[in-house]
XYZ file of C-alpha atoms in Angstrom:
684
model
C -7.434 60.690 13.785
C -10.607 62.006 12.749
C -11.870 65.381 11.711
C -15.471 65.503 13.475
C -16.753 64.534 16.802
C -20.014 64.124 18.254
C -20.992 65.765 21.736
C -20.939 62.358 23.481
C -17.476 61.699 22.380
C -16.362 64.904 23.753
C -18.084 65.292 26.933
C -16.014 64.477 29.894
C -12.500 65.018 28.455
C -10.137 67.109 29.469
C -11.339 70.977 28.894
C -14.720 69.904 28.287
C -17.810 70.126 30.209
C -18.903 66.598 31.996
C -22.401 66.565 30.295
C -23.505 66.543 26.844
C -25.842 69.402 27.328
C -23.056 71.480 28.895
C -20.997 70.856 25.962
C -23.490 71.949 23.373
C -24.284 75.184 25.581
C -20.305 76.068 25.253
C -20.232 75.147 21.495
C -23.325 77.671 21.065
C -21.598 80.366 23.069
C -18.202 79.841 21.427
C -19.662 79.424 18.046
C -17.697 76.155 16.879
C -17.540 74.942 13.371
C -19.880 72.146 13.013
C -21.678 69.935 10.798
C -24.931 67.739 10.500
C -23.918 64.101 11.398
C -25.350 61.363 8.785
C -27.341 58.602 10.084
C -27.311 57.236 13.758
C -29.947 59.588 14.613
C -28.996 62.884 13.447
C -27.518 65.505 15.487
C -24.231 67.666 15.298
C -20.716 67.102 14.948
C -17.774 69.667 15.951
C -14.456 70.149 13.948
C -11.032 69.082 15.647
C -9.503 71.983 14.869
C -11.867 74.364 17.130
C -11.535 72.224 20.402
C -9.268 73.178 22.918
C -5.407 71.976 23.229
C -6.187 69.887 26.343
C -8.783 68.173 24.362
C -6.736 67.689 21.272
C -4.263 66.195 23.245
C -6.682 63.878 25.039
C -7.911 62.722 21.663
C -4.485 62.100 20.359
C -3.144 60.016 23.525
C -6.358 57.581 23.228
C -5.730 57.209 19.289
C -2.188 56.057 20.540
C -3.269 53.643 23.084
C -5.961 52.005 20.811
C -3.624 51.118 18.003
C -0.114 50.208 20.033
C 1.293 49.025 16.555
C 1.453 51.995 14.190
C 3.196 51.541 10.646
C 3.274 53.805 7.844
C 0.681 53.279 5.393
C -1.435 54.983 3.174
C -5.104 55.033 4.009
C -6.483 54.295 0.812
C -4.205 51.353 0.593
C -5.478 50.040 3.901
C -9.020 50.514 2.513
C -8.353 48.893 -0.931
C -6.592 45.726 0.637
C -9.582 45.092 2.905
C -11.956 46.026 0.504
C -10.215 43.245 -1.695
C -10.526 40.809 0.559
C -14.115 41.095 1.635
C -15.425 42.039 -1.779
C -14.050 38.631 -3.059
C -16.513 36.909 -0.496
C -19.710 38.894 -2.297
C -21.694 37.291 -4.848
C -23.004 38.755 -8.089
C -25.984 39.778 -6.723
C -24.115 41.859 -3.944
C -21.465 43.078 -6.092
C -23.908 44.494 -8.469
C -25.745 46.476 -5.935
C -22.595 47.984 -4.391
C -21.360 49.264 -7.365
C -24.966 50.910 -8.272
C -24.484 52.613 -4.913
C -21.003 53.503 -5.116
C -21.740 55.177 -8.640
C -24.451 57.699 -6.509
C -21.485 58.173 -3.601
C -19.434 59.343 -5.969
C -21.507 61.738 -7.736
C -21.939 63.333 -4.290
C -18.583 63.419 -3.708
C -18.060 65.497 -7.020
C -20.915 67.999 -6.454
C -19.445 68.820 -3.195
C -16.603 70.242 -4.550
C -18.749 73.155 -5.785
C -21.693 73.061 -3.487
C -22.403 71.821 -0.043
C -23.159 68.130 0.683
C -26.755 68.683 1.722
C -27.537 70.848 -1.586
C -25.903 67.997 -3.890
C -27.983 65.232 -2.147
C -31.287 67.298 -2.203
C -30.526 68.146 -6.042
C -29.603 64.442 -6.923
C -33.391 63.306 -5.037
C -34.880 66.333 -7.035
C -33.701 65.068 -10.583
C -34.341 61.419 -9.528
C -38.178 62.418 -9.031
C -38.311 64.422 -12.334
C -36.817 61.970 -14.324
C -34.050 64.249 -15.347
C -30.971 61.969 -14.113
C -28.218 60.989 -16.642
C -28.756 57.520 -18.548
C -26.073 56.293 -16.207
C -27.503 57.078 -13.040
C -31.036 56.382 -14.384
C -30.178 52.896 -15.089
C -28.493 52.170 -11.417
C -31.520 53.689 -9.663
C -33.503 50.592 -9.348
C -30.182 48.145 -8.934
C -28.863 50.470 -5.919
C -32.471 50.217 -4.303
C -32.451 46.459 -4.333
C -36.123 46.191 -4.255
C -38.527 43.415 -5.862
C -40.555 46.535 -6.847
C -39.084 49.090 -9.471
C -41.655 51.944 -8.457
C -38.854 53.020 -5.809
C -36.814 56.041 -6.374
C -34.304 58.253 -4.474
C -34.566 59.490 -1.219
C -32.627 61.856 1.044
C -32.420 59.665 4.012
C -31.290 56.816 1.545
C -28.565 58.806 -0.197
C -27.117 60.163 3.490
C -26.992 56.033 4.701
C -24.940 54.952 1.693
C -23.078 57.818 2.270
C -22.212 57.070 5.936
C -22.025 53.219 4.863
C -19.129 54.166 2.571
C -17.376 56.289 4.959
C -17.391 54.121 7.894
C -16.521 50.475 5.952
C -15.471 51.726 2.399
C -17.072 49.911 -0.957
C -18.215 46.625 1.011
C -20.541 48.763 3.291
C -22.488 49.655 0.443
C -23.072 45.925 -0.531
C -26.673 44.452 1.033
C -26.622 41.760 3.284
C -27.969 38.607 2.277
C -29.669 35.855 4.234
C -27.634 32.813 4.952
C -28.223 29.199 5.196
C -28.872 28.092 9.063
C -26.258 25.572 9.426
C -26.861 24.814 12.947
C -27.361 21.341 14.123
C -31.111 20.846 15.466
C -31.522 19.123 18.740
C -33.467 16.259 16.900
C -30.565 15.681 14.412
C -28.009 12.982 16.071
C -31.391 10.977 17.281
C -32.514 10.676 13.368
C -29.140 10.265 12.005
C -29.155 7.360 14.124
C -31.939 5.543 12.356
C -30.764 6.938 8.958
C -26.937 6.493 8.608
C -27.299 2.802 8.618
C -25.491 0.321 6.254
C -28.684 -1.241 5.012
C -29.251 2.720 3.543
C -32.707 3.063 4.536
C -34.993 5.809 2.636
C -35.752 9.089 4.434
C -39.359 7.984 5.415
C -38.375 4.600 6.456
C -35.968 6.166 9.008
C -38.411 8.999 9.858
C -40.758 6.521 10.684
C -38.723 4.619 13.222
C -37.644 7.849 14.351
C -41.236 9.259 14.827
C -42.059 5.910 16.739
C -39.386 6.385 19.291
C -39.731 10.462 19.792
C -43.472 11.053 19.704
C -45.520 12.613 16.981
C -44.935 15.285 14.672
C -46.608 18.127 16.755
C -43.855 18.061 19.384
C -40.900 19.840 19.346
C -38.824 16.969 19.501
C -39.969 15.292 16.477
C -39.884 17.585 13.452
C -41.984 17.254 10.119
C -40.471 15.183 7.541
C -40.136 18.209 5.226
C -37.958 19.535 7.899
C -35.812 16.898 8.352
C -35.312 16.861 4.313
C -34.422 20.333 4.203
C -31.903 19.527 6.700
C -30.468 16.750 4.954
C -29.964 18.750 2.055
C -27.466 21.073 3.875
C -25.193 18.358 4.574
C -22.432 17.744 2.626
C -22.606 13.995 0.474
C -19.466 12.705 2.309
C -21.235 13.828 5.871
C -24.467 12.660 4.797
C -23.819 9.072 3.557
C -21.258 8.156 6.446
C -22.460 5.116 8.134
C -24.554 4.223 4.989
C -21.484 3.747 3.149
C -18.244 2.262 4.480
C -14.585 4.222 4.284
C -13.706 2.607 0.942
C -17.118 3.883 -0.999
C -16.783 7.405 1.113
C -13.213 8.180 -0.681
C -15.423 8.077 -4.057
C -17.304 11.138 -2.652
C -14.065 13.258 -1.436
C -11.290 15.005 -3.074
C -8.476 13.315 -4.206
C -5.008 13.956 -5.782
C -4.063 13.089 -9.227
C -0.808 11.421 -9.462
C 1.257 12.129 -12.635
C 4.110 9.666 -13.896
C 5.752 12.185 -16.289
C 9.080 11.898 -14.531
C 8.887 7.619 -14.090
C 11.090 5.640 -16.408
C 10.151 2.303 -17.293
C 10.650 -0.132 -14.611
C 10.820 2.303 -11.766
C 7.454 1.768 -10.687
C 5.366 -1.812 -10.964
C 1.862 -1.814 -9.476
C 0.339 -5.202 -9.005
C -3.147 -6.412 -7.927
C -5.409 -9.565 -7.892
C -8.949 -10.257 -9.887
C -11.602 -12.773 -9.792
C -12.532 -13.332 -13.305
C -15.923 -13.013 -14.026
C -16.453 -15.991 -15.855
C -16.349 -19.728 -15.410
C -13.494 -21.775 -16.654
C -12.823 -25.699 -16.289
C -10.179 -26.201 -13.780
C -7.185 -28.195 -15.545
C -6.151 -30.147 -12.278
C -9.650 -31.273 -11.239
C -11.584 -30.838 -14.272
C -14.389 -29.127 -12.181
C -15.852 -25.409 -13.249
C -14.090 -22.658 -10.848
C -13.256 -18.789 -11.239
C -9.753 -18.275 -11.859
C -7.803 -15.512 -10.104
C -5.743 -13.344 -12.362
C -2.797 -11.293 -10.775
C -1.166 -8.683 -13.298
C 1.519 -6.260 -12.708
C 1.564 -3.133 -14.899
C 4.370 -0.669 -15.325
C 3.393 2.932 -13.975
C 5.337 4.759 -16.622
C 4.380 3.191 -19.688
C 0.752 1.417 -18.579
C 2.354 -1.914 -20.020
C 1.364 -5.142 -18.581
C 4.741 -6.538 -17.744
C 3.673 -9.796 -16.110
C 0.729 -12.065 -15.323
C 0.036 -15.196 -13.431
C -3.448 -17.206 -13.396
C -4.376 -19.210 -10.355
C -7.044 -20.427 -7.928
C -6.670 -17.575 -5.515
C -4.428 -14.643 -4.890
C -2.072 -16.368 -2.935
C 1.697 -15.983 -2.331
C 2.335 -18.507 -5.103
C 0.448 -16.296 -7.502
C 2.452 -13.298 -6.646
C 5.891 -15.146 -7.033
C 4.712 -16.348 -10.138
C 3.721 -12.762 -11.529
C 7.034 -11.609 -10.499
C 8.881 -14.023 -12.150
C 7.090 -13.729 -15.460
C 7.891 -9.832 -15.074
C 11.224 -9.846 -14.157
C 12.447 -12.502 -16.642
C 10.658 -10.871 -19.984
C 11.035 -6.895 -19.124
C 13.979 -6.559 -16.592
C 14.164 -5.476 -12.742
C 11.922 -3.349 -11.188
C 12.769 -0.393 -8.408
C 9.569 -0.210 -6.673
C 6.817 -2.794 -6.056
C 3.600 -0.997 -5.403
C 0.547 -3.397 -3.691
C -2.040 -3.627 -1.520
C -2.103 -5.174 1.913
C -3.674 -8.340 0.625
C -2.213 -11.921 2.198
C -0.982 -12.559 -1.280
C 1.378 -9.535 -0.957
C 2.199 -8.909 2.937
C 3.885 -11.650 3.559
C 7.430 -13.010 4.534
C 7.932 -14.810 1.543
C 7.360 -11.936 -0.836
C 9.662 -9.964 0.982
C 12.570 -12.500 1.134
C 12.205 -12.579 -3.020
C 12.001 -8.921 -2.985
C 15.073 -8.500 -1.197
C 16.839 -11.214 -3.213
C 15.658 -9.344 -6.482
C 17.064 -5.969 -5.003
C 13.792 -4.173 -5.205
C 11.555 -2.176 -2.908
C 8.017 -3.225 -1.690
C 5.442 -0.668 -0.674
C 1.736 -1.036 0.438
C -0.908 1.374 -0.300
C -3.361 2.343 2.533
C -6.159 0.443 3.771
C -9.221 0.717 1.933
C -7.500 3.228 -0.909
C -7.755 1.137 -4.095
C -8.156 4.441 -5.936
C -4.312 4.914 -4.967
C -3.604 2.109 -7.268
C -6.224 3.069 -9.919
C -3.233 2.378 -12.341
C -3.760 -1.037 -12.212
C -7.562 -1.164 -11.213
C -8.877 0.376 -14.525
C -7.355 -2.354 -16.745
C -8.953 -4.855 -14.618
C -12.429 -3.599 -16.338
C -10.492 -2.781 -19.510
C -9.073 -6.206 -19.993
C -10.569 -8.715 -18.108
C -13.952 -7.591 -17.714
C -14.205 -7.061 -21.630
C -12.610 -10.626 -21.809
C -14.924 -12.346 -19.416
C -18.298 -10.712 -21.470
C -16.873 -12.744 -24.279
C -17.792 -16.138 -22.699
C -21.080 -17.609 -22.628
C -20.427 -18.516 -18.924
C -20.042 -14.962 -17.487
C -21.726 -14.157 -14.302
C -20.825 -10.329 -13.824
C -23.323 -8.360 -12.179
C -24.855 -6.710 -15.296
C -25.200 -10.414 -16.699
C -29.112 -11.295 -17.350
C -29.989 -13.557 -14.566
C -32.288 -15.757 -16.643
C -29.487 -16.358 -19.160
C -27.028 -16.741 -16.340
C -29.219 -19.022 -14.391
C -29.678 -21.563 -17.639
C -26.111 -21.447 -18.448
C -25.474 -22.362 -14.576
C -28.189 -25.458 -14.784
C -26.913 -26.657 -18.097
C -23.108 -26.666 -17.502
C -23.947 -28.607 -13.955
C -26.012 -30.965 -15.604
C -23.414 -31.846 -18.029
C -20.937 -31.962 -15.922
C -22.608 -34.678 -13.638
C -23.397 -36.637 -16.518
C -19.205 -37.051 -17.418
C -19.942 -34.516 -20.235
C -17.412 -31.412 -21.049
C -19.736 -28.700 -20.560
C -20.410 -26.652 -24.113
C -21.134 -23.182 -22.246
C -18.105 -23.243 -20.277
C -14.580 -22.772 -21.701
C -11.490 -24.992 -21.511
C -8.642 -23.823 -19.599
C -6.206 -23.898 -22.633
C -9.066 -21.666 -24.678
C -9.377 -19.298 -21.632
C -5.657 -18.842 -21.176
C -5.035 -18.479 -25.104
C -7.747 -15.637 -25.283
C -6.014 -13.870 -21.912
C -2.577 -13.821 -23.664
C -4.188 -12.219 -26.715
C -5.975 -10.056 -24.675
C -2.980 -8.885 -22.710
C -1.043 -8.525 -26.133
C -3.629 -6.349 -27.744
C -3.834 -3.985 -24.489
C -0.058 -3.133 -24.885
C -0.528 -2.205 -28.650
C -3.655 -0.267 -28.019
C -3.472 3.713 -27.718
C -3.704 4.577 -23.919
C -5.197 7.826 -22.820
C -2.495 8.348 -19.847
C 0.260 8.271 -22.222
C 1.851 11.452 -24.312
C 0.328 12.145 -27.869
C 2.488 12.098 -31.151
C 1.870 12.747 -34.932
C 1.205 8.833 -36.587
C 2.965 9.105 -39.965
C 0.560 6.575 -41.375
C -3.088 8.212 -40.769
C -1.121 12.219 -40.284
C -3.223 12.540 -36.869
C -2.390 13.222 -33.470
C -3.015 10.241 -31.142
C -1.725 8.674 -28.184
C 0.864 5.944 -27.469
C 0.492 2.581 -26.772
C 2.434 0.670 -24.022
C 4.868 -0.792 -26.372
C 5.345 2.492 -28.283
C 5.977 4.128 -24.946
C 8.300 1.280 -23.856
C 10.098 1.400 -27.431
C 10.352 5.684 -26.950
C 12.002 4.973 -23.781
C 14.678 2.786 -25.391
C 15.424 5.320 -28.116
C 15.924 7.877 -25.558
C 18.972 5.322 -23.968
C 17.307 3.793 -21.410
C 17.914 0.074 -20.919
C 16.299 -2.297 -18.449
C 18.197 -3.693 -15.749
C 18.066 -7.520 -16.216
C 18.141 -9.787 -12.707
C 20.629 -12.898 -12.604
C 19.040 -15.803 -14.249
C 19.994 -18.348 -11.400
C 17.842 -16.168 -9.439
C 14.883 -16.203 -11.539
C 14.763 -19.492 -12.066
C 14.852 -20.201 -8.112
C 11.840 -18.138 -7.744
C 8.685 -20.354 -6.501
C 6.318 -21.536 -9.443
C 2.617 -23.024 -8.649
C 3.370 -26.644 -7.324
C 1.322 -29.710 -7.067
C 1.846 -33.112 -5.528
C 2.006 -35.920 -7.808
C 3.013 -39.486 -7.476
C 5.877 -40.987 -9.195
C 5.056 -43.979 -11.408
C 8.280 -45.510 -13.130
C 10.337 -42.099 -13.474
C 7.112 -40.625 -14.645
C 4.762 -37.923 -13.127
C 0.946 -36.843 -14.506
C -0.141 -33.364 -14.844
C -2.857 -31.594 -17.008
C -3.526 -34.630 -19.111
C 0.391 -34.897 -20.023
C 3.072 -37.644 -18.968
C 6.145 -35.950 -18.067
C 9.726 -38.132 -17.780
C 12.445 -37.624 -16.055
C 15.406 -40.356 -15.427
C 16.542 -39.172 -11.925
C 13.079 -40.267 -10.636
C 14.094 -44.187 -10.770
C 14.334 -44.253 -6.849
C 11.061 -42.535 -6.332
C 9.014 -45.248 -7.547
C 5.440 -44.718 -5.578
C 6.645 -41.793 -3.632
C 4.906 -38.157 -3.619
C 6.682 -35.367 -5.275
C 6.046 -31.913 -5.598
C 5.546 -30.524 -9.481
C 5.963 -27.214 -10.486
C 4.483 -26.008 -13.359
C 4.140 -22.833 -15.733
C 1.278 -22.321 -17.766
C 3.244 -20.625 -20.816
C 5.369 -23.871 -21.328
C 3.860 -27.081 -21.193
C 6.711 -28.879 -22.763
C 8.066 -29.598 -19.371
C 7.664 -29.440 -15.191
C 10.182 -28.993 -12.838
C 10.108 -31.710 -10.254
C 11.086 -31.016 -6.487
C 11.201 -33.521 -3.389
C 8.636 -32.823 -0.658
C 11.869 -31.339 1.335
C 12.177 -28.351 -1.561
C 15.408 -30.198 -3.394
C 14.967 -29.450 -7.107
C 15.631 -33.040 -8.900
C 15.516 -31.840 -12.238
C 13.211 -31.172 -15.354
C 10.832 -33.559 -16.626
C 9.790 -33.111 -20.151
C 6.683 -33.769 -22.170
C 6.852 -37.473 -23.575
C 10.581 -37.376 -22.542
C 10.421 -41.500 -22.902
C 8.457 -41.974 -26.235
C 10.015 -43.339 -29.101
C 8.945 -44.382 -32.786
C 6.677 -47.735 -32.808
C 9.508 -48.755 -35.308
C 13.055 -47.445 -36.082
C 13.073 -45.043 -39.303
C 15.594 -47.385 -41.116
C 13.153 -50.069 -41.024
C 10.102 -47.965 -42.428
C 12.471 -46.540 -45.009
C 13.426 -50.195 -46.404
C 9.662 -51.158 -46.317
C 8.785 -48.318 -48.050
C 11.139 -48.808 -50.992
C 10.301 -52.463 -51.449
C 6.729 -51.182 -51.721
C 7.469 -48.775 -54.582
C 9.841 -51.170 -56.452
C 6.750 -53.760 -56.492
C 4.417 -51.286 -57.515
C 6.708 -50.203 -60.326
C 7.108 -53.581 -61.414
C 3.560 -54.345 -61.686
C 2.998 -51.094 -63.733
C 5.512 -52.121 -66.026
C 3.750 -55.698 -66.868
C 0.506 -54.162 -67.218
C 2.055 -51.423 -69.753
C 3.534 -54.669 -71.424
C 0.173 -56.070 -71.800
C -1.583 -53.093 -73.144
C 0.970 -52.392 -75.860
C 2.568 -56.041 -76.641
C 6.101 -54.534 -76.173
C 8.778 -54.272 -73.826
C 8.183 -50.752 -71.815
C 10.975 -49.191 -70.208
C 10.089 -46.831 -66.920
C 12.310 -44.036 -65.577
C 11.690 -42.450 -62.331
C 12.433 -38.451 -62.423
C 14.112 -37.533 -58.918
C 12.981 -34.179 -57.761
C 15.488 -31.025 -57.944
C 17.924 -31.032 -55.468
C 17.007 -28.676 -52.531
C 19.475 -25.546 -51.874
C 18.837 -26.700 -47.974
C 21.171 -29.941 -48.736
C 24.147 -27.841 -49.428
C 26.321 -27.523 -46.087
C 25.410 -24.995 -43.462
C 28.891 -23.241 -44.032
C 28.234 -22.775 -47.424
C 24.507 -21.904 -47.406
C 25.250 -19.166 -44.767
C 27.967 -17.456 -47.188
C 25.650 -17.846 -50.400
C 22.750 -16.026 -48.181
C 25.048 -13.145 -46.992
C 26.678 -12.614 -50.461
C 22.810 -12.338 -51.764
C 22.170 -10.157 -49.456
C 25.074 -7.851 -50.023
C 24.579 -8.024 -54.212
C 20.638 -7.477 -53.877
C 19.911 -3.819 -54.494
C 18.924 -2.189 -51.743
C 15.134 -0.686 -52.163
C 14.982 2.957 -51.299
C 13.317 3.689 -47.814
C 10.098 5.967 -47.900
C 10.917 9.066 -46.014
C 8.517 11.901 -45.261
C 9.780 15.304 -45.251
C 9.046 17.913 -42.429
C 8.123 20.987 -44.307
C 4.800 21.207 -45.215
C 5.531 22.745 -48.409
C 8.164 19.829 -48.972
C 5.553 17.352 -48.444
C 3.267 18.777 -51.215
C 6.141 18.893 -53.775
C 6.618 15.220 -52.886
C 2.816 14.428 -53.546
C 3.050 16.134 -56.975
C 6.462 13.811 -57.649
C 4.648 10.637 -56.931
C 1.209 11.890 -58.427
C 3.455 12.445 -61.877
C 4.857 8.926 -61.403
C 1.475 7.157 -60.925
C -0.201 9.214 -63.758
C 2.817 7.951 -66.233
C 2.152 4.419 -65.258
C 4.920 3.694 -63.054
C 3.908 1.849 -60.044
C 4.688 3.045 -56.123
C 5.517 1.010 -53.399
C 3.176 0.502 -50.574
C 4.185 3.408 -48.184
C 4.083 5.762 -51.181
C 0.643 4.483 -52.438
C -0.835 4.838 -48.757
C 0.875 8.116 -48.170
C -0.473 9.192 -51.528
C -4.016 8.422 -51.290
C -4.061 10.037 -47.505
C -2.182 13.064 -47.982
C -5.045 15.013 -49.833
C -7.344 14.734 -46.835
C -4.860 16.856 -44.548
C -5.850 20.595 -44.170
C -2.197 21.424 -45.295
C -2.731 20.377 -48.849
C -5.558 22.606 -49.920
C -3.950 25.786 -48.568
C -0.462 24.806 -49.939
C -2.292 24.012 -53.208
C -4.091 27.151 -53.034
C -0.666 29.088 -52.552
C 0.858 27.612 -55.263
C -2.278 28.475 -57.753
C -2.268 32.089 -56.552
C 1.460 32.503 -57.313
C 1.167 31.078 -60.743
C -1.961 33.367 -61.710
C 0.165 36.108 -60.486
C 3.304 35.340 -62.428
C 1.088 35.207 -65.615
């Protein structure tokens, strides 16, 4: 309920005249208590307490009808809640003006407790005109007026308007309105975007020229100016503006994303795999031609360790199976295999192998490679960096002139039958790839937790191998798959012709006695780039015939005993000639003795040698291990002990020497040293 009502609100109610003029005459006759109405055209308002009972009842009934759900809530709490929600949408300028105007409203309320409200307003106006306001209010006059010029002062009308706005809407009613951007879509926007949002990514000028040719000159209402087009494009968000100019995959880079944390994962919980075409050319070991190998890698999400990889001609089913076999045989069994929807991963063969291993395979959404960023980033960190070390690098940032020169030289040498000098052999590439993966697994990774390195005494991130070892130290153990299942996983295969129990692969000859009945027939040879000492021979139907060993049928040209006898005979002849030559020189008989070499301890029987080594280890004094105290004061005392030993001429072991030289650079060293020196001076 309100305390004051205007004549227009009371006219026509029970107990009141039907017209406003009649109501005003009645109020004058009965001398009703009234006050001047602030804002809204002026006029008078009449107190609720002087109205007839019938009129008061009608006003109360109207209030109840208009607000059917009544709650007992304090009025200042309602106002504070509304103000908090609306005030949060105000910018800094609006909030600054609002607080400045509120200061004058509060001052009027304080003065109204002694004098009338109108007298308080007129007093503030007079003080502002004579520059007699308090410093607090004088500072807020210009800010409250919210005008570009600073010459404006207070006026009676302005203060009454602020007071009325505050009573009607609370604090937020004092905030000035700000002009908002016109986000309405112009009538020409749809037609212009047809020319602008194209995959060719035309410029604004080019799209505008095409748009103007279709929709007329600039002065028409259909075709705006290019400046209006630019202003409207700036209002659009990047993802909306670039739609059509960029595909769904590229648009994801402009949208919000969710970061995935792997703190709760253990090793081998989730494996992420993906293929990458190498950005450098390599000699194909099968054909001798130049090609770009396809590298499939699997990374463990929890530790960021590269657990498996394979090299093939393309991202295929065989590449996936070879990668799985490599990872499972070396690092244990996985729980979830997270891959994309490529043909090398989404096929029945991979599903069958996954079922045999007992894992779960899951695919990411199409055009959402960001979800597998844990494997996408190592492609650049490992493979692109490795490719740039070769002269045959053909990445996007390679100099075109140098790339063309390398390409022509390699093709010319290949046509002449010469091994290209700028293209690495496959063995060189494979060796460098293994080394790069090994270095990555031992290099600190930003996605892993930090710890204090005891050698440098500084915090750094763990490496993938350190994270793996840390999990093992906490009690985690890898689950090993059945060896028979791992061995039966399909390896890359090529067809070869058997020639007298021999097959050729990668410039090597492999022999298997079981191929005696397959002379001249085609077989399938499964190979492993990591083990060139053997291959696995299968029939065309897929039956395993056995393992063929490299040079398995090679033998020495002569038996070893015959070579030893010939060597002894040659030695006796040479010694006999030396004796005769010595007798000719001296004229006397000369006797020659051959002193044999000392017998090697390894000539002992194996049992006796093992027992001697065990006894030597037990009897040898154990070197004391260097342990670093955790207490800073104890570390400082340990450094003094080592320093005293070094000063006296005693030698330190490598660990003690390294820590002794590094610890003075630590901040704890100087602070503890100053503390000891101060205590020493105080005691003296």
